Amino acid sequence: MRFLHTADWHLGRVFHARSLLEDQAWMLDQFVALVRERRPDAVLIAGDVYDRAVPPPEAVALLDDVLARIVADAGIPVVMIAGNHDSAQRLGFGARLLTAQGLHVAGITERDATCVTLSDAHGEVRIYALPYAEPATVRDAFDMEVPGHEAALAARLDAIRASHPAQARSVVVAHAFVIGGEASESERPLSVGGSGAVAASVFDGFDLVALGHLHRPQTFGQRIHYAGSLLKYSLSEVTHAKSVSLIELAADGAVSIEPIALTPRRDLRIVEGQLADLLAQGAADPRRDDYIHAVLTDNGALLDPMARLRQAYPNALAIERAVLARSGEAGAAGQRLRQLDTGELFANFFKEVADEALDDDKRRVLDQVLEGIARADRESA
Amino acid sequence: MRFLHTADWHLGRVFHARSLLEDQAWMLDQFVALVRERRPDAVLIAGDVYDRAVPPPEAVALLDDVLARIVADAGIPVVMIAGNHDSAQRLGFGARLLTAQGLHVAGITERDATCVTLSDAHGEVRIYALPYAEPATVRDAFDMEVPGHEAALAARLDAIRASHPAQARSVVVAHAFVIGGEASESERPLSVGGSGAVAASVFDGFDLVALGHLHRPQTFGQRIHYAGSLLKYSLSEVTHAKSVSLIELAADGAVSIEPIALTPRRDLRIVEGQLADLLAQGAADPRRDDYIHAVLTDNGALLDPMARLRQAYPNALAIERAVLARSGEAGAAGQRLRQLDTGELFANFFKEVADEALDDDKRRVLDQVLEGIARADRESA
């Protein structure tokens, strides 16, 4: 059985004040063409379909169009889950009716996971769709204590194992941070305080685990796979080779994964040099329309360098002055500060004003408050 | 052929800082039961399904549940359009796929109107679903000049007439303000400057016109019908008898309409008297949980009257002091000001500072600006 696995479309994302919707539509046109050409048994979309709980209406229209072309026009079923950027309720609208058409959307987390059963010559394959859920949501759905993300996911997977027929192959579609995975700057942390990760072993026993959340394509133990994001959504992803994944699930449950690269309308690149050199280089650059992050090595003052850079690279997004970045302690301290999360920043601040460290109890209260804020932020509309 | 016609649910509406979602769910439970009991050939929902373009997630979940119970469980098709409070793109998500299940949603306005064809022993009935659209949207879709709402709706109806087969009966589901209709305070004006109304004659030739927008149930010429809103959404509706409408469309196209009242969880009522009397009366009132607007006739100062009133009427929403309302010029001027729309207020302000009246050209520019703001407001997320 064959799947096309993709994730982290982040439709509606704004990057350096620019909407990426046209770039996303450009990629998804290729994705739809690929679906029509390769005709997988199902398309798996592993969460963060939208960039935020309330996406712009144009992003809603784009997703509607893409799904209709895959499900109605090409006749290929889709299994799609909500990620931590999506609103479970909004993404799940119409799910009960849509499932009869072959669009299986898992938004709200319920005790009984959404299960889609497909068959090939070798028998049944059960696809379990597990939308992203906070531990508190899982606690409510299962009426049991789950201290964190790993326990929550383990509880949901245990419930599936208890009813999964031994002879059927199994696929899990989920949205999670597997310990050891390589993160990027555009992923929103699943948990304040760093307890959001889960051990790969929670997925023991399932034949294929098709994940979303991490933006670089990566695989654990040949069967736990992140397809990666649709586009480069942060500078930290500039070296990523983005792709979607064609996955073959053999009769014995063995998995083989073929990454298929789609071509972005505009790549995200770093160029480095003196402004004058970059202007000359850009004029002759066949990919001058790319999104450009320029590292300028000039030492002196520069008059409106962005306006000048955009004459050569019209879609230049940002300029970094190498001389400033290198200028000693202040720059390095700023860099270190930017890498701290809110909890660490607050802990430093507390130490500064109270002259004592934040103890474990206080830190726990702080984390709960920050979690609450993050949750309210996600759910607010 | 029989229809259950309803409109203006305004799911997610907040009234005096209280969410009405539980009241709405209460009414819709009765509505679903009515659908199951009467089994109409279709349910018609004529717009303003949500109260705003981005409804709270709980409102999305409620609509999802109600539609699944009607369409999937009871097997009754639904024709639903976007009103001026809804986001066309958001409400229209999944429409292409949902239509195969019997849920026909018209969100975005296109040249070819959504048409649902049903049949009975007397032949075909075509139901045309016309979502609310700004004149500018119709101009784009039809590539023709439409100076206002009436011309826009006329253009859309003309296009339908041109292809409607003469022998079939016709139903239009639309969201509009018909001239002569009685408005309420909870309807958002369709147009700044008052040109949003349409003559009833634009609907000439159609057998049944099932409308939304006006919140009082009302009928023009026995076939143009407003079902009215689900609940009383403003004080001006306190005397309304809210209902849904069971409509019989006979073989010859004749229409008969039966209003069916649903029972609100809490009615909206005005009580008037001295505070002490109201407290005594409330204690014995079997409907003391109703939403209460109290007109207090006491003359002197009262200490925290709302807290005291809520001991008798726990869901009291507002207090009006009759003595203040009657106290001369200031109160009357304030009352008059509150009845002016933004355009009139601005015109008064302009006259005050510029010492000349706003001429027609300036007024037109102002109206365009206000329209733009209102539109951006509706579409923003």
PDB file of N, CA, C and O in Angstrom, chain B residues 10-24 51-52 56 231-233 265-268 288-292 306 310 313-318:
ATOM      1  N   HIS B  10     -27.319  33.419  14.225  1.00  0.00           N
ATOM      2  CA  HIS B  10     -26.301  34.251  14.906  1.00  0.00           C
ATOM      3  C   HIS B  10     -25.564  33.469  16.003  1.00  0.00           C
ATOM      4  O   HIS B  10     -25.373  33.972  17.122  1.00  0.00           O
ATOM      5  N   LEU B  11     -25.145  32.256  15.654  1.00  0.00           N
ATOM      6  CA  LEU B  11     -24.451  31.428  16.649  1.00  0.00           C
ATOM      7  C   LEU B  11     -23.192  32.138  17.135  1.00  0.00           C
ATOM      8  O   LEU B  11     -22.443  32.705  16.356  1.00  0.00           O
ATOM      9  N   GLY B  12     -22.999  32.101  18.442  1.00  0.00           N
ATOM     10  CA  GLY B  12     -21.842  32.772  19.040  1.00  0.00           C
ATOM     11  C   GLY B  12     -22.142  34.198  19.466  1.00  0.00           C
ATOM     12  O   GLY B  12     -21.247  34.907  19.914  1.00  0.00           O
ATOM     13  N   ARG B  13     -23.390  34.638  19.325  1.00  0.00           N
ATOM     14  CA  ARG B  13     -23.714  36.015  19.695  1.00  0.00           C
ATOM     15  C   ARG B  13     -23.542  36.239  21.198  1.00  0.00           C
ATOM     16  O   ARG B  13     -23.881  35.379  22.007  1.00  0.00           O
ATOM     17  N   VAL B  14     -23.020  37.401  21.507  1.00  0.00           N
ATOM     18  CA  VAL B  14     -22.867  37.819  22.898  1.00  0.00           C
ATOM     19  C   VAL B  14     -23.829  38.979  23.126  1.00  0.00           C
ATOM     20  O   VAL B  14     -23.884  39.911  22.327  1.00  0.00           O
ATOM     21  N   PHE B  15     -24.631  38.894  24.171  1.00  0.00           N
ATOM     22  CA  PHE B  15     -25.661  39.902  24.449  1.00  0.00           C
ATOM     23  C   PHE B  15     -25.464  40.373  25.877  1.00  0.00           C
ATOM     24  O   PHE B  15     -25.482  39.552  26.803  1.00  0.00           O
ATOM     25  N   HIS B  16     -25.219  41.653  26.063  1.00  0.00           N
ATOM     26  CA  HIS B  16     -24.913  42.187  27.387  1.00  0.00           C
ATOM     27  C   HIS B  16     -23.823  41.352  28.070  1.00  0.00           C
ATOM     28  O   HIS B  16     -23.981  40.919  29.212  1.00  0.00           O
ATOM     29  N   ALA B  17     -22.736  41.089  27.300  1.00  0.00           N
ATOM     30  CA  ALA B  17     -21.561  40.377  27.809  1.00  0.00           C
ATOM     31  C   ALA B  17     -21.836  38.918  28.173  1.00  0.00           C
ATOM     32  O   ALA B  17     -21.011  38.267  28.806  1.00  0.00           O
ATOM     33  N   ARG B  18     -23.005  38.400  27.771  1.00  0.00           N
ATOM     34  CA  ARG B  18     -23.293  36.980  28.034  1.00  0.00           C
ATOM     35  C   ARG B  18     -23.333  36.222  26.716  1.00  0.00           C
ATOM     36  O   ARG B  18     -23.992  36.643  25.771  1.00  0.00           O
ATOM     37  N   SER B  19     -22.651  35.080  26.669  1.00  0.00           N
ATOM     38  CA  SER B  19     -22.749  34.217  25.502  1.00  0.00           C
ATOM     39  C   SER B  19     -24.121  33.558  25.464  1.00  0.00           C
ATOM     40  O   SER B  19     -24.598  33.062  26.478  1.00  0.00           O
ATOM     41  N   LEU B  20     -24.739  33.571  24.296  1.00  0.00           N
ATOM     42  CA  LEU B  20     -26.060  32.953  24.161  1.00  0.00           C
ATOM     43  C   LEU B  20     -25.973  31.517  23.630  1.00  0.00           C
ATOM     44  O   LEU B  20     -26.978  30.955  23.201  1.00  0.00           O
ATOM     45  N   LEU B  21     -24.764  30.956  23.626  1.00  0.00           N
ATOM     46  CA  LEU B  21     -24.573  29.669  22.967  1.00  0.00           C
ATOM     47  C   LEU B  21     -25.447  28.562  23.565  1.00  0.00           C
ATOM     48  O   LEU B  21     -26.007  27.746  22.834  1.00  0.00           O
ATOM     49  N   GLU B  22     -25.583  28.547  24.880  1.00  0.00           N
ATOM     50  CA  GLU B  22     -26.425  27.507  25.486  1.00  0.00           C
ATOM     51  C   GLU B  22     -27.888  27.688  25.105  1.00  0.00           C
ATOM     52  O   GLU B  22     -28.605  26.714  24.870  1.00  0.00           O
ATOM     53  N   ASP B  23     -28.319  28.956  25.038  1.00  0.00           N
ATOM     54  CA  ASP B  23     -29.696  29.232  24.604  1.00  0.00           C
ATOM     55  C   ASP B  23     -29.898  28.784  23.154  1.00  0.00           C
ATOM     56  O   ASP B  23     -30.951  28.263  22.791  1.00  0.00           O
ATOM     57  N   GLN B  24     -28.869  29.024  22.352  1.00  0.00           N
ATOM     58  CA  GLN B  24     -28.981  28.646  20.941  1.00  0.00           C
ATOM     59  C   GLN B  24     -29.014  27.127  20.789  1.00  0.00           C
ATOM     60  O   GLN B  24     -29.807  26.590  20.011  1.00  0.00           O
ATOM     61  N   ASP B  51     -22.760  34.771  14.137  1.00  0.00           N
ATOM     62  CA  ASP B  51     -22.921  36.190  14.417  1.00  0.00           C
ATOM     63  C   ASP B  51     -21.786  37.032  13.849  1.00  0.00           C
ATOM     64  O   ASP B  51     -21.928  38.226  13.666  1.00  0.00           O
ATOM     65  N   ARG B  52     -20.636  36.387  13.609  1.00  0.00           N
ATOM     66  CA  ARG B  52     -19.528  37.155  13.037  1.00  0.00           C
ATOM     67  C   ARG B  52     -18.655  36.261  12.172  1.00  0.00           C
ATOM     68  O   ARG B  52     -18.728  35.037  12.244  1.00  0.00           O
ATOM     69  N   PRO B  56     -16.677  31.987  17.598  1.00  0.00           N
ATOM     70  CA  PRO B  56     -15.893  31.215  18.567  1.00  0.00           C
ATOM     71  C   PRO B  56     -15.940  29.728  18.209  1.00  0.00           C
ATOM     72  O   PRO B  56     -16.914  29.258  17.617  1.00  0.00           O
ATOM     73  N   LEU B 231     -33.579  33.683  18.124  1.00  0.00           N
ATOM     74  CA  LEU B 231     -33.863  34.224  19.448  1.00  0.00           C
ATOM     75  C   LEU B 231     -34.083  35.729  19.341  1.00  0.00           C
ATOM     76  O   LEU B 231     -33.817  36.333  18.309  1.00  0.00           O
ATOM     77  N   LYS B 232     -34.545  36.325  20.423  1.00  0.00           N
ATOM     78  CA  LYS B 232     -34.604  37.783  20.513  1.00  0.00           C
ATOM     79  C   LYS B 232     -33.193  38.295  20.762  1.00  0.00           C
ATOM     80  O   LYS B 232     -32.609  38.011  21.804  1.00  0.00           O
ATOM     81  N   TYR B 233     -32.660  39.021  19.789  1.00  0.00           N
ATOM     82  CA  TYR B 233     -31.269  39.433  19.906  1.00  0.00           C
ATOM     83  C   TYR B 233     -31.102  40.907  20.269  1.00  0.00           C
ATOM     84  O   TYR B 233     -29.996  41.429  20.286  1.00  0.00           O
ATOM     85  N   ARG B 265     -34.963  28.800  26.162  1.00  0.00           N
ATOM     86  CA  ARG B 265     -34.549  28.419  27.512  1.00  0.00           C
ATOM     87  C   ARG B 265     -34.885  29.547  28.478  1.00  0.00           C
ATOM     88  O   ARG B 265     -35.386  29.320  29.571  1.00  0.00           O
ATOM     89  N   ARG B 266     -34.606  30.786  28.047  1.00  0.00           N
ATOM     90  CA  ARG B 266     -34.935  31.975  28.826  1.00  0.00           C
ATOM     91  C   ARG B 266     -35.479  33.011  27.870  1.00  0.00           C
ATOM     92  O   ARG B 266     -34.824  33.349  26.887  1.00  0.00           O
ATOM     93  N   ASP B 267     -36.654  33.539  28.170  1.00  0.00           N
ATOM     94  CA  ASP B 267     -37.220  34.589  27.334  1.00  0.00           C
ATOM     95  C   ASP B 267     -36.532  35.911  27.664  1.00  0.00           C
ATOM     96  O   ASP B 267     -35.872  36.038  28.698  1.00  0.00           O
ATOM     97  N   LEU B 268     -36.653  36.872  26.762  1.00  0.00           N
ATOM     98  CA  LEU B 268     -36.168  38.229  27.028  1.00  0.00           C
ATOM     99  C   LEU B 268     -37.390  39.086  27.316  1.00  0.00           C
ATOM    100  O   LEU B 268     -38.311  39.166  26.499  1.00  0.00           O
ATOM    101  N   ARG B 288     -38.429  33.379  36.627  1.00  0.00           N
ATOM    102  CA  ARG B 288     -37.442  34.342  37.142  1.00  0.00           C
ATOM    103  C   ARG B 288     -36.061  34.194  36.515  1.00  0.00           C
ATOM    104  O   ARG B 288     -35.223  35.072  36.641  1.00  0.00           O
ATOM    105  N   ASP B 289     -35.824  33.051  35.801  1.00  0.00           N
ATOM    106  CA  ASP B 289     -34.536  32.864  35.134  1.00  0.00           C
ATOM    107  C   ASP B 289     -34.466  33.552  33.768  1.00  0.00           C
ATOM    108  O   ASP B 289     -33.434  33.514  33.103  1.00  0.00           O
ATOM    109  N   ASP B 290     -35.578  34.154  33.339  1.00  0.00           N
ATOM    110  CA  ASP B 290     -35.567  34.863  32.048  1.00  0.00           C
ATOM    111  C   ASP B 290     -34.519  35.975  32.030  1.00  0.00           C
ATOM    112  O   ASP B 290     -34.051  36.433  33.072  1.00  0.00           O
ATOM    113  N   TYR B 291     -34.180  36.393  30.810  1.00  0.00           N
ATOM    114  CA  TYR B 291     -33.329  37.581  30.658  1.00  0.00           C
ATOM    115  C   TYR B 291     -34.207  38.811  30.865  1.00  0.00           C
ATOM    116  O   TYR B 291     -35.214  38.994  30.173  1.00  0.00           O
ATOM    117  N   ILE B 292     -33.828  39.636  31.819  1.00  0.00           N
ATOM    118  CA  ILE B 292     -34.691  40.727  32.250  1.00  0.00           C
ATOM    119  C   ILE B 292     -34.054  42.085  31.973  1.00  0.00           C
ATOM    120  O   ILE B 292     -32.890  42.322  32.317  1.00  0.00           O
ATOM    121  N   MET B 306     -28.361  46.678  40.518  1.00  0.00           N
ATOM    122  CA  MET B 306     -28.231  45.454  39.718  1.00  0.00           C
ATOM    123  C   MET B 306     -27.999  44.238  40.600  1.00  0.00           C
ATOM    124  O   MET B 306     -28.607  43.182  40.393  1.00  0.00           O
ATOM    125  N   ARG B 310     -30.581  41.112  40.805  1.00  0.00           N
ATOM    126  CA  ARG B 310     -30.180  39.744  40.432  1.00  0.00           C
ATOM    127  C   ARG B 310     -30.452  38.728  41.537  1.00  0.00           C
ATOM    128  O   ARG B 310     -30.431  37.531  41.283  1.00  0.00           O
ATOM    129  N   TYR B 313     -34.003  38.251  40.093  1.00  0.00           N
ATOM    130  CA  TYR B 313     -33.920  37.817  38.699  1.00  0.00           C
ATOM    131  C   TYR B 313     -32.446  37.573  38.376  1.00  0.00           C
ATOM    132  O   TYR B 313     -31.729  38.490  37.980  1.00  0.00           O
ATOM    133  N   PRO B 314     -31.983  36.329  38.544  1.00  0.00           N
ATOM    134  CA  PRO B 314     -30.534  36.081  38.438  1.00  0.00           C
ATOM    135  C   PRO B 314     -29.950  36.424  37.066  1.00  0.00           C
ATOM    136  O   PRO B 314     -28.754  36.661  36.965  1.00  0.00           O
ATOM    137  N   ASN B 315     -30.766  36.444  36.026  1.00  0.00           N
ATOM    138  CA  ASN B 315     -30.253  36.749  34.694  1.00  0.00           C
ATOM    139  C   ASN B 315     -30.671  38.130  34.203  1.00  0.00           C
ATOM    140  O   ASN B 315     -30.796  38.350  32.996  1.00  0.00           O
ATOM    141  N   ALA B 316     -30.887  39.046  35.144  1.00  0.00           N
ATOM    142  CA  ALA B 316     -31.160  40.427  34.744  1.00  0.00           C
ATOM    143  C   ALA B 316     -29.978  40.951  33.943  1.00  0.00           C
ATOM    144  O   ALA B 316     -28.823  40.729  34.304  1.00  0.00           O
ATOM    145  N   LEU B 317     -30.275  41.611  32.823  1.00  0.00           N
ATOM    146  CA  LEU B 317     -29.210  42.059  31.929  1.00  0.00           C
ATOM    147  C   LEU B 317     -28.924  43.543  32.062  1.00  0.00           C
ATOM    148  O   LEU B 317     -27.786  43.974  31.946  1.00  0.00           O
ATOM    149  N   ALA B 318     -29.977  44.344  32.257  1.00  0.00           N
ATOM    150  CA  ALA B 318     -29.788  45.790  32.208  1.00  0.00           C
ATOM    151  C   ALA B 318     -30.858  46.481  33.036  1.00  0.00           C
ATOM    152  O   ALA B 318     -31.962  45.952  33.233  1.00  0.00           O
TER     153      ALA B 318
END
